[in-house]
Amino acid sequence: MAYLGIPKNTIEVLQKYNFNFQKRFGQNFLIDTHVLERIISEAEITKDDVVLEIGPGIGTMTQYLCESASKVIAVEIDNTLIPILADTLSEYDNVTVINEDVLKLDINKIVEEECGGRPIKVVANLPYYITTPIIMSLFEKDVKIDSITVMIQKEVAERIISKPGTKDYGALTLAVNYYSQPEIVANVPPNCFMPRPNVSSAVIRMRRYEKPVVETENKALMFKLIKGSFLQRRKTLVNGISNFSELNFTKEEVAEALTQMGLSESIRGEKLTLADFATLSNILNKKI
Ligand code: SAM
């Protein structure tokens, strides 16, 4: 078996198919067997698992996934990679390659068909230009997921695990932490990829909660409050929310809610925890 994690083998495949990297698809292929082994181990895959891989590329990580999981569903947007994958994955009978844009795919339907409703594990070296939409759509579409273990830009991983009051803390942090427990499990330098990206990378594992850690009577309202609070970071939460076009609360109503919570009227959104936003949404929900 020609493992593609070995650079020589990747180069051979690229030359054989005269493959041209497409920047617009965020194509940076892994060429480091240690990193690949680490991702597989941190993803905690067993022979019972069905894995969804987003963007298999030439099949580098897919080879490892096929060997450790019961079944792999790999979704690749670039049709020039499909014949290459047929070649590099020819030894495996437990992989299905779907030539689609993952953001347009009905993943719930696939999970239902492929695993009879059992939760899947998502493992990927993500295309960085759509990291946030991919992660958020998996959570928001309520896909039955056990965990998501993905390579992303280090800077985005740091935003996801950041704490209230820090510069990285924001809407993405709160959204991911509402649905899951995130943890950075590896840092990966640019020289582990071909071509080398301009940024450093990190592998983040998000273990999905069975039920969210905070209780909110109106989840949509909570996320709108979060959005309004971080649209203009330098504004106070009262100004941010009362000026936010998607909501209809007055300055007085927001200030009163903050006082009820024992918080200052001049507080900024970045100081509030997820639990604070849940409480705020429950108070303001009564005004709707
Ligand atoms: N998994 C491979 C590896 O680690 O070597 C390739 C990872 S590369 C960073 C990202 C892959 O995602 C590319 O193969 C790219 O063509 C694919 N991709 C980009 N946008 C996509 C989309 N919207 N849906 C599915 N795949 C996509």
XYZ file of N, CA and C in Angstrom, residues 134-264:
393
model
N -18.737 25.495 7.808
C -18.847 24.033 7.897
C -19.156 23.624 9.350
N -18.381 24.134 10.286
C -18.586 23.741 11.691
C -19.987 24.152 12.157
N -20.374 25.398 11.842
C -21.676 25.874 12.316
C -22.827 25.125 11.654
N -22.677 24.767 10.367
C -23.805 24.072 9.738
C -23.946 22.661 10.323
N -22.839 22.020 10.683
C -22.953 20.688 11.299
C -23.717 20.782 12.623
N -23.416 21.825 13.396
C -24.108 21.983 14.686
C -25.559 22.433 14.487
N -25.742 23.455 13.643
C -27.079 24.056 13.537
C -28.084 23.162 12.837
N -27.593 22.310 11.910
C -28.525 21.422 11.218
C -28.858 20.219 12.090
N -28.304 20.219 13.305
C -28.579 19.136 14.248
C -28.191 17.766 13.702
N -27.073 17.731 12.982
C -26.579 16.454 12.473
C -26.209 15.594 13.691
N -26.563 14.304 13.622
C -26.235 13.419 14.754
C -24.736 13.151 14.754
N -24.050 13.890 15.625
C -22.582 13.821 15.654
C -22.107 13.464 17.046
N -21.111 12.619 17.085
C -20.469 12.274 18.335
C -19.368 13.305 18.619
N -18.508 13.508 17.613
C -17.437 14.498 17.760
C -16.974 14.978 16.386
N -16.349 16.154 16.409
C -15.757 16.718 15.184
C -14.276 16.928 15.491
N -13.402 16.261 14.753
C -11.956 16.449 14.970
C -11.383 16.965 13.656
N -10.971 18.233 13.657
C -10.582 18.839 12.387
C -9.330 19.704 12.494
N -8.594 19.715 11.390
C -7.463 20.629 11.240
C -8.028 21.945 10.772
N -7.702 23.012 11.485
C -8.166 24.341 11.074
C -7.019 25.333 11.279
N -7.267 26.572 10.888
C -6.253 27.602 11.110
C -6.073 27.764 12.614
N -4.825 27.878 13.070
C -4.546 27.961 14.506
C -5.289 29.140 15.154
N -5.328 30.240 14.417
C -5.970 31.448 14.938
C -7.474 31.204 15.206
N -8.110 30.425 14.351
C -9.537 30.132 14.537
C -9.712 29.174 15.727
N -8.799 28.205 15.839
C -8.862 27.264 16.964
C -8.734 28.028 18.285
N -7.853 29.026 18.296
C -7.663 29.815 19.525
C -8.889 30.647 19.852
N -9.583 31.115 18.804
C -10.832 31.855 19.056
C -11.871 30.935 19.678
N -11.919 29.704 19.193
C -12.946 28.766 19.673
C -12.750 28.429 21.157
N -11.490 28.305 21.587
C -11.270 27.895 23.001
C -11.039 29.090 23.927
N -11.218 30.325 23.419
C -10.851 31.489 24.238
C -11.841 31.723 25.383
N -11.385 32.510 26.352
C -12.171 32.765 27.570
C -12.770 34.172 27.519
N -13.895 34.385 28.254
C -14.508 35.724 28.281
C -13.480 36.793 28.676
N -13.617 37.969 28.053
C -12.742 39.079 28.404
C -11.473 39.130 27.576
N -11.219 38.120 26.751
C -10.010 38.139 25.922
C -10.362 38.636 24.519
N -9.330 39.023 23.751
C -9.593 39.617 22.431
C -10.142 38.588 21.425
N -9.831 37.333 21.651
C -10.278 36.292 20.718
C -11.731 35.858 20.954
N -12.250 36.183 22.141
C -13.580 35.714 22.545
C -14.668 36.380 21.689
N -15.608 35.587 21.188
C -16.650 36.192 20.356
C -17.779 35.229 20.055
N -18.542 35.577 19.005
C -19.740 34.800 18.663
C -19.397 33.344 18.337
N -18.255 33.122 17.656
C -17.879 31.749 17.302
C -17.570 30.930 18.565
N -16.865 31.551 19.507
C -16.540 30.872 20.768
C -17.832 30.404 21.448
N -18.780 31.335 21.556
C -20.016 31.030 22.280
C -20.830 29.957 21.556
N -20.887 30.055 20.228
C -21.687 29.083 19.476
C -21.106 27.674 19.625
N -19.793 27.540 19.425
C -19.191 26.208 19.505
C -19.328 25.645 20.933
N -19.134 26.511 21.933
C -19.202 26.046 23.315
C -20.629 25.745 23.769
N -21.609 26.267 23.068
C -23.004 25.925 23.355
C -23.274 24.466 22.976
N -22.713 24.073 21.824
C -23.004 22.735 21.301
C -22.007 21.669 21.747
N -20.780 22.091 22.111
C -19.738 21.081 22.304
C -18.659 21.537 23.276
N -17.814 20.550 23.637
C -16.652 20.883 24.465
C -15.413 20.852 23.552
N -14.839 22.028 23.252
C -13.699 22.041 22.322
C -12.356 21.929 23.038
N -11.404 21.313 22.351
C -10.060 21.168 22.917
C -9.046 21.142 21.759
N -7.986 21.942 21.866
C -6.917 21.858 20.846
C -6.061 20.646 21.200
N -5.932 19.711 20.266
C -5.209 18.470 20.590
C -3.859 18.369 19.876
N -3.585 19.284 18.936
C -2.255 19.292 18.294
C -2.037 20.615 17.572
N -0.788 21.046 17.563
C -0.400 22.204 16.757
C 0.407 21.691 15.574
N 0.124 22.226 14.401
C 0.745 21.676 13.189
C 1.371 22.813 12.364
N 2.691 22.742 12.118
C 3.356 23.803 11.345
C 3.108 23.667 9.840
N 3.334 24.778 9.089
C 3.057 24.776 7.642
C 3.809 23.709 6.856
N 5.003 23.275 7.347
C 5.777 22.325 6.535
C 5.207 20.904 6.514
N 4.080 20.686 7.182
C 3.439 19.361 7.138
C 2.452 19.253 5.969
N 2.368 20.322 5.163
C 1.398 20.347 4.054
C 2.085 20.603 2.719
N 1.414 20.177 1.653
C 1.851 20.501 0.297
C 0.652 21.062 -0.461
N 0.715 22.289 -1.015
C 1.734 23.291 -0.750
C 1.623 23.818 0.677
N 2.680 24.500 1.149
C 2.660 25.040 2.516
C 1.675 26.195 2.623
N 0.775 26.159 3.610
C -0.117 27.316 3.783
C 0.661 28.491 4.413
N 0.080 29.693 4.353
C 0.760 30.863 4.923
C 0.529 30.990 6.419
N -0.278 30.097 6.966
C -0.666 30.215 8.379
C -0.328 28.924 9.120
N -0.276 29.021 10.452
C -0.096 27.814 11.265
C -1.456 27.151 11.455
N -1.416 25.871 11.784
C -2.657 25.114 11.906
C -2.747 24.428 13.274
N -3.947 24.001 13.605
C -4.141 23.250 14.849
C -5.255 22.235 14.618
N -5.175 21.127 15.351
C -6.257 20.143 15.302
C -7.118 20.391 16.534
N -8.398 20.575 16.293
C -9.318 20.806 17.409
C -10.341 19.672 17.445
N -10.603 19.180 18.658
C -11.644 18.157 18.806
C -12.805 18.780 19.578
N -13.998 18.660 18.991
C -15.193 19.194 19.654
C -16.113 18.019 19.972
N -16.210 17.678 21.245
C -17.111 16.578 21.622
C -18.497 17.163 21.824
N -19.436 16.688 21.030
C -20.780 17.279 21.079
C -21.498 16.889 22.379
N -22.129 17.871 23.010
C -22.937 17.586 24.205
C -24.234 16.904 23.795
N -24.695 15.990 24.654
C -26.001 15.382 24.357
C -27.089 16.431 24.457
N -26.963 17.269 25.517
C -27.841 18.449 25.529
C -26.998 19.656 25.934
N -27.377 20.840 25.393
C -26.533 22.014 25.637
C -26.279 22.256 27.131
N -25.139 22.883 27.453
C -24.765 23.095 28.860
C -25.569 24.196 29.531
N -26.210 25.058 28.738
C -27.041 26.102 29.356
C -28.483 25.950 28.859
N -29.400 26.404 29.706
C -30.806 26.288 29.307
C -31.324 27.632 28.848
N -31.876 27.650 27.658
C -32.469 28.893 27.181
C -33.863 28.587 26.643
N -34.798 29.509 26.972
C -36.186 29.294 26.513
C -36.316 29.636 25.039
N -35.380 30.454 24.545
C -35.460 30.896 23.154
C -34.037 30.962 22.580
N -33.644 29.825 22.009
C -32.267 29.707 21.496
C -31.973 30.737 20.397
N -32.966 30.948 19.506
C -32.763 31.899 18.399
C -32.512 33.295 18.952
N -33.258 33.662 20.000
C -33.067 34.986 20.608
C -31.660 35.068 21.222
N -31.251 34.015 21.928
C -29.921 34.043 22.552
C -28.838 34.289 21.502
N -28.945 33.598 20.354
C -27.911 33.779 19.333
C -27.989 35.156 18.663
N -29.192 35.733 18.598
C -29.282 37.096 18.064
C -28.653 38.088 19.047
N -28.863 37.860 20.335
C -28.256 38.747 21.340
C -26.730 38.664 21.250
N -26.229 37.442 21.045
C -24.779 37.259 20.913
C -24.281 38.000 19.671
N -25.010 37.813 18.563
C -24.607 38.464 17.306
C -24.577 39.996 17.480
N -25.659 40.523 18.047
C -25.761 41.978 18.254
C -24.648 42.497 19.166
N -24.279 41.720 20.170
C -23.265 42.153 21.136
C -21.874 42.230 20.536
N -21.606 41.385 19.515
C -20.243 41.331 18.980
C -20.097 41.993 17.614
N -21.208 42.543 17.063
C -21.098 43.205 15.754
C -20.127 44.375 15.832
N -20.257 45.148 16.919
C -19.295 46.230 17.144
C -18.720 46.022 18.533
N -17.574 45.371 18.569
C -16.985 44.927 19.840
C -16.771 46.063 20.831
N -16.505 47.260 20.307
C -16.124 48.356 21.219
C -17.338 49.007 21.879
N -18.522 48.682 21.368
C -19.739 49.260 21.966
C -20.111 48.519 23.246
N -20.846 49.193 24.110
C -21.369 48.480 25.285
C -22.445 47.518 24.790
N -22.727 46.535 25.625
C -23.743 45.546 25.261
C -25.115 46.226 25.068
N -25.401 47.211 25.936
C -26.686 47.932 25.843
C -26.807 48.590 24.464
N -25.765 49.295 24.019
C -25.816 49.953 22.702
C -25.840 48.943 21.571
N -25.015 47.933 21.684
C -24.932 46.917 20.632
C -26.285 46.273 20.384
N -26.936 45.847 21.456
C -28.207 45.125 21.295
C -29.343 46.077 20.889
N -29.398 47.258 21.530
C -30.523 48.148 21.216
C -30.416 48.718 19.798
N -29.186 48.777 19.228
C -29.039 49.276 17.844
C -29.110 48.159 16.807
N -29.191 46.928 17.249
C -29.110 45.795 16.316
C -30.436 45.638 15.568
N -30.352 45.685 14.218
C -31.571 45.749 13.398
C -32.453 44.494 13.516
N -31.862 43.358 13.922
C -32.674 42.128 13.991
C -33.444 42.005 15.308
N -33.218 42.972 16.227
C -33.913 42.909 17.525
C -34.609 44.241 17.806
N -35.595 44.181 18.724
C -36.394 45.375 18.987
C -36.406 45.788 20.441
N -35.278 45.667 21.138
C -35.250 46.037 22.553
C -34.731 47.462 22.708
N -35.316 48.176 23.694
C -34.836 49.539 23.960
C -33.606 49.452 24.866
N -32.873 50.566 24.931
C -31.699 50.636 25.815
C -32.122 50.329 27.251
N -33.285 50.888 27.641
C -33.759 50.738 29.021
C -34.045 49.268 29.334
N -34.658 48.580 28.378
C -34.989 47.161 28.616
C -33.718 46.327 28.803
N -32.701 46.607 27.979
C -31.453 45.829 28.086
C -30.747 46.184 29.397
N -30.713 47.491 29.713
C -30.042 47.928 30.948
C -30.723 47.314 32.167
N -32.037 47.295 32.150
C -32.807 46.730 33.273
C -32.491 45.229 33.442
N -32.392 44.524 32.311
C -32.083 43.087 32.368
C -30.698 42.871 32.980
N -29.736 43.728 32.589
C -28.374 43.579 33.122
C -28.361 43.832 34.629
N -29.105 44.855 35.059
C -29.174 45.169 36.493
C -29.753 43.979 37.246
N -30.802 43.399 36.673
C -31.440 42.215 37.288
C -30.429 41.069 37.439
N -29.474 41.012 36.522
C -28.463 39.951 36.583
C -27.283 40.331 37.475
N -27.316 41.545 38.017
C -26.213 41.995 38.868
C -25.007 42.445 38.065
N -25.230 42.810 36.771
C -24.117 43.247 35.921
C -24.223 44.744 35.654
N -23.065 45.365 35.362
C -23.029 46.801 35.100
C -23.721 47.122 33.770
